Phi, psi and omega in degrees: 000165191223138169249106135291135211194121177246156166301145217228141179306332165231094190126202149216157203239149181257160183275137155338149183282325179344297225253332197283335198259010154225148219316019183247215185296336190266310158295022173257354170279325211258119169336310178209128164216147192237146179247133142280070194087024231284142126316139171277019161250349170288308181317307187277352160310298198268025133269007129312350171276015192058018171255114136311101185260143193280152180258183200298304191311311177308314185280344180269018180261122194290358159304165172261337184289351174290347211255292179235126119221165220231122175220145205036030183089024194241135168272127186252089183258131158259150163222164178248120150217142175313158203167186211223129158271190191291340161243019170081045178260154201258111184211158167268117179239129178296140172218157168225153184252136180224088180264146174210175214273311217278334187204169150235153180208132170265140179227121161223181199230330150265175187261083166277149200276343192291349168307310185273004194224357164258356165300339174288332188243352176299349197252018168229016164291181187283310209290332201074193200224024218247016173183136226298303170325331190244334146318308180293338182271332167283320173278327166292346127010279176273326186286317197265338166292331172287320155315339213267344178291314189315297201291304150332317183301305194318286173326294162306309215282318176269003163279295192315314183300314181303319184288340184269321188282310189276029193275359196028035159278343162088059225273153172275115202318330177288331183285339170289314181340283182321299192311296184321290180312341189254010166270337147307315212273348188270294147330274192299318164306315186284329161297339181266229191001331143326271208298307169296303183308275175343322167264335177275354162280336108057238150314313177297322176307294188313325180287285171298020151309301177289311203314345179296330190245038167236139195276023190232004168338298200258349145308289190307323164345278189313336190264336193268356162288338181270331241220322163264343162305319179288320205278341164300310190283348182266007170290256244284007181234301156331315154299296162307030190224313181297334191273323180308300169312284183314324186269340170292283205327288161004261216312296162342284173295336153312279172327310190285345188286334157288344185256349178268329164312302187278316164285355130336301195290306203304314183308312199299300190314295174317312155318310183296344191289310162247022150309310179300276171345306159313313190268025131301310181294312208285311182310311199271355154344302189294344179056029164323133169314321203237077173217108192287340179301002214228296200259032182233152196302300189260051180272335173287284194307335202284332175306315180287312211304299168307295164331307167312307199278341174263002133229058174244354187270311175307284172000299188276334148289353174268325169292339204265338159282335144093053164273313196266000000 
């Protein structure tokens, strides 16, 4: 899909679908237009607009020069950021940004959400919205406040699971189970968003790079030196999330090794239970030509007797070691 977006009395206003996705003088106003998934008669619109759009494999190549470059006067930024593919799967994605004086355009392949929640919010960034540089600088903007909900979630979620696993209620293996998945599933979001703070810091080195030859420079400088101090303290808030997971994953895995112990334990103690009784059982068993126990009247009760009393006699030393 192709979105075009011009300013809007609040905000940015998107353009008709009609009218955005073809080659004419009304896409050539808008400030910013996102490609999603693009078509190929959307593609060749906005390269009629003299803009290469890279395709998903150009963006997914791991160079850096493939990555932030800069052509025909166009600045070429990829970044990874977390997002919904089309069937709700949870993914790290590549998006690219392709700012020129006159517009910017985003190609992504995936929903990361802040696509969808900065037009509305755009004239209230630090930057505004009144030129493509400052759109770009307001939606990453919006892209580090959104890592920054991401991390924040993430952190409750692992306050919960630690209070539920050290809550010493003596939680049950499906229920650590759980607790362990969702300690996963926690992981891997702070990993994928670790991995966004890295490449949009990045981007961003690349970008005040350009700001010496732009004439809206020495505004924009400060905001984008400010934009990389958040994305440093929320590395440093990533690490520490990351250091959180490893030690639930620990504890997690402590508990189930205790709850696998203890039933361990029950199985040997029941086994140790009848080790004497068997071999009593085993003894009177053998069917010796010459066992005076074989013709005498209470040779059968005295035999269960024996069994009993040797294990209610274990029995009564393991409690008393306080093995059970």
């Amino acid at each position: 899909m192709l979105y075009a977006f011009i300013p809007g009395p609040r905000g940015l206003m998107r353009l008709e679908q009609e009218t955005s996705i073809s080659p004419g003088a009304e896409l050539a106003k808008a400030l910013w237009i996102d490609l999603y998934r693009p078509l190929d008669s959307q593609i060749a619109a906005v390269s009629a607009l003299g803009i290469e759009v890279p395709t998903l494999a150009d963006m997914e190549e791991i160079e850096i020069s493939n990555r932030l470059y800069r052509e025909e006067g166009a600045d070429v930024m990829t970044v990874v950021l977390p997002g919904i593919t089309p069937d709700g799967a949870q993914i790290a994605g590549p998006v690219s940004f392709i700012l020129t004086e006159q517009r910017l355009v985003t190609v992504r392949h995936h929903a990361p959400r802040s696509f969808e929640t900065f037009p509305e919010r755009a004239d209230r960034s630090a930057a505004g919205c009144k030129s493509s540089e400052r759109i770009f600088l307001g939606l990453l903007e919006e892209i580090i406040a959104r890592q920054a909900d991401l991390l924040e979630a993430a952190g409750r979620a692992l306050d919960k699971v630690s209070a539920r696993v050290l809550s010493g209620k003596g939680l049950d293996s499906h229920q650590l189970q759980q607790a362990l998945e969702e300690v996963g599933r926690q992981g891997e979001l702070v990993g994928r968003v670790k991995l966004a703070l890295l490449t949009l810091e990045r981007a961003l080195s690349f970008f005040d790079q350009t700001l010496a030859a732009s004439a809206q420079g020495k505004e924009l400088k400060p905001i984008a030196k400010s934009q990389m101090r958040d994305i440093g303290s929320l590395a440093v808030h990533g690490d520490f999330l990351s250091n959180r997971v490893q030690l639930s994953v620990d504890a997690t895995l402590g508990m189930i090794s205790l709850a696998q112990n203890a039933t361990v334990r029950i199985v040997s103690v029941v086994a140790a239970l009848f080790m004497p009784p068997t071999m009593i059982a085993s003894v009177y068993g053998m069917n010796f030509q010459f066992m005076p126990e074989l013709d005498w009247l209470w040779g059968y009760p005295m035999a269960l007797g024996l069994m009993v009393a040797s294990a209610v006699g274990t029995w009564a030393v393991f409690k008393w070691k306080n093995w059970l």
